[in-house]
C-alpha cells in the first residue's frame, strides 16, 4: 500500500494520506539551525545541538504519536481545522504534504478555504520561515482566524523533560506588538533567546500553555481556539508557548499571504539588555524586518532550491530504470547530507538528548557526502581527529555545540580509529588536497598537545597494531562496529550499560576489525607512497600482510569468515556455534578487502546469500539467538529477528554489495541493492512503516513477528554506504588518488547509462555502453586509452567526454 508518490521533477515525495503508519519526517536547515518536521507539521527546532539548544518541545514515544510542533489552527465560521490534519483530526476535503529538499509544503482545503504552509530555513539566517497562504475558493466573503502555535523548550532538552521542580519556575517571555520573545534563563548565564513573529497585525496572543489549552485539555481541543478568543496570557514560570492570533477578511477568490518566523538570536554578553532591563532587540529586529517582506522570503526560498540543485548535480545518472535514477539523483544524496549534519542525534527515533555526533558514524557519513561540499568534509575530519587521544584511540561521541568528547560513554570501541583513515582517504581521493595532512590537530582538544593530521592517522594504525590478541587479530574492546556485540562485558545487572561496562580483561578479538585494517591499511599505504614516505609504507605493508595471514589462518571458518573470538577464545560466527553461526559484517568487509582473493570472497558471499538473505536484504546473523548469552552481551538481549539479533541491518548490506562487485557479480550486487533501496519497496509502506524515500537502520528479520517492519529511519550509515555502493561500485564511477576510475559492474538488463560526475572542478560526461566487441575499452574525448579504468586529469581541461564499454 502507498500513502503518496514520488514527484521526481520537483524532487519531492508527496504524501496524500495523513494517516501514515508513523510520522513521516523531513529536515529543515543546513548551516547550524535545524528543524525536524513531520507530514503534519510536528517536530521541533534547535540550534546546532539538539540536546543543548532545543528551541521547541516535542514529546517522544507519545500517545498520540504526534505531540508538539508548529501548528496552525484555521477557524472559518463553525469549521476549525489544521492544514496538516493533526492535532485536531478534523476531516479535510483535500490534503497533501510535499517533503522536498530542505523544505516541506502542507496543503489542505476545507469548506472552500485553501491553506498552503511552506516551511523552510534560509541558507544564512537562524530563522525558520512558515509562509502561510490562505485562499477563499468560495463565492462568499469569509472572516477567518489563524492561531499559529509552538511550545518552547527550555534549551537543555534533558533538563526540559526531567527537572520540573526548577523548570516550572523559570519560564519567561516578552511580548512586543507582533512578536513573542522566549527568554528563559536570559536573565542569568544565557545570551541567546528565541522568538515567534508574524508580519501581520495580531488580534491576540498567548504565552502560557495552561491558559491556551484550558484545564486538562490537549492540543486537540485547545480552549482558546475553540472559543475563538485569545487570553493575552503572559507566562511567569509554568510552560511557555507562543500563540499569535490573526484575523483576516477574504473576499471571494481572494488570496492573502502571511509570514511567521521562528528564530534564534544571540546578543553579545556586554549588550544583552536595553536601558529598561529588557532584551536588547536592536540587532534581532533587523533579521525580523528582512523576512517580513514576502518578496525577500520568496527570493530566499529560490536560493535554497538553487543550492540543492547545484549540490546534487555533482553526480547525476540517466538509465532505463526510473527507480535507480530517483535514488541516485535525489534521495541517496539528500539523505547523505542529512546524516552528515545530524549524525545519529535527532530523528523521530533518536531523541537528540544522548548520542551527539558519533565518531565512527561521522567518519562514515563523510564517504557519501564529500563529493557535494568537500570543505565541510575537511572541517569535519579535523573536528573528529581533535577528539582522538595520543595513543590513537578516540572518544566514541562528541557534542556538536562544544565539539568536546562525550565523557559519559568515553572510548574503547576499537574500530573507531580506523574509520578516520577511511574518511581522510575519501577526502584525499575526492579533492587531491593533501595539505590537510599538514594541518596541526590537537589531541583531546588540547591545543598545546597537537600534531599533524598525518600523524593522527599513523596513531590510528598503530593503535590497532598495539592492541592485538593471541590469534594476531585486533582486540575488540568494548565493541567494534556492532555496538551490541559486547564480548568483554559479561553483564548480569539489569539497567547496566552494555557499552560502558567491562567486567573482565579485554581479550576478545574481532575479525571484522581485521578486515577494516587490511582495507584501510592499504589506503594508508597509498597515502604514504604519495608523500614519498616509503619506509612507513613498507612498515605497514608488512603489517597488512601479517593481518591477512592471521585472518586466513584464524578467521576463516571454511565457507565464510568468522565474526570474532570471545573472551574465552571461543569462536563467534562459526558453523560450530548452535546460534549465530554466520554474521554479515566480516563477509562484507573481508571481501571488500579481498582477503584470500576472489576464491574466499566468492565462498563467503555465497554463504551469506544462502543463510542471511530474505525479501528485504541480508540479515545481520543467522540463526538469531534465542536466549541471553552472558559472553555475547546486548546482541542476545533482543528478541529473535529484532535489531542486531537477526534483523536486516541495512547499514552493512552495501558492504556485501561492494563485495559482489569485487568478484564482478553484477547480478547479485544489484539484486541485493534493490531489496531495501527505498524507491524499490515503496509499495510495501504499510508493512515497512517508515518513510519510503529514505533508508532505515533496521528491518525486522524472518524470525521476528513483525517481519518487514523498519525502524530508525533517516539517520543511518546506510545512506553513505548505499550511495558509495551504487555510485562507485555498481555504476563504477569512483574517485582515486590519481584520477577518476570508471569500472561499472552492472546486471545484464542495465546498459546505455549516462553519468555526469563533477570531480575536482571538472565535468565528466560518461556513457556506459554494453558492447562485447569493444573489449571493455575506455575512450576519452574520442581517443582510446591504454588504461581501461583510470582517467588521469589534465589541469587545463574542464570537460571530458567519455565512453566506457562493458561486456
mmCIF file of C-alpha atoms in Angstrom, residues 489 491 493-502 634:
data_model
loop_
_atom_site.group_PDB
_atom_site.id
_atom_site.type_symbol
_atom_site.label_atom_id
_atom_site.label_comp_id
_atom_site.label_asym_id
_atom_site.label_seq_id
_atom_site.Cartn_x
_atom_site.Cartn_y
_atom_site.Cartn_z
ATOM 1 C CA UNK A 489 31.141 -7.097 29.173
ATOM 2 C CA UNK A 491 26.855 -8.040 32.457
ATOM 3 C CA UNK A 493 22.972 -6.338 36.387
ATOM 4 C CA UNK A 494 19.697 -5.034 34.883
ATOM 5 C CA UNK A 495 20.000 -1.488 33.569
ATOM 6 C CA UNK A 496 23.778 -1.641 33.324
ATOM 7 C CA UNK A 497 25.153 -0.233 30.072
ATOM 8 C CA UNK A 498 26.495 -2.945 27.798
ATOM 9 C CA UNK A 499 28.687 -0.396 26.023
ATOM 10 C CA UNK A 500 30.435 1.103 29.048
ATOM 11 C CA UNK A 501 30.791 -1.987 31.209
ATOM 12 C CA UNK A 502 33.788 -4.317 31.063
ATOM 13 C CA UNK A 634 23.453 -6.926 24.233
#
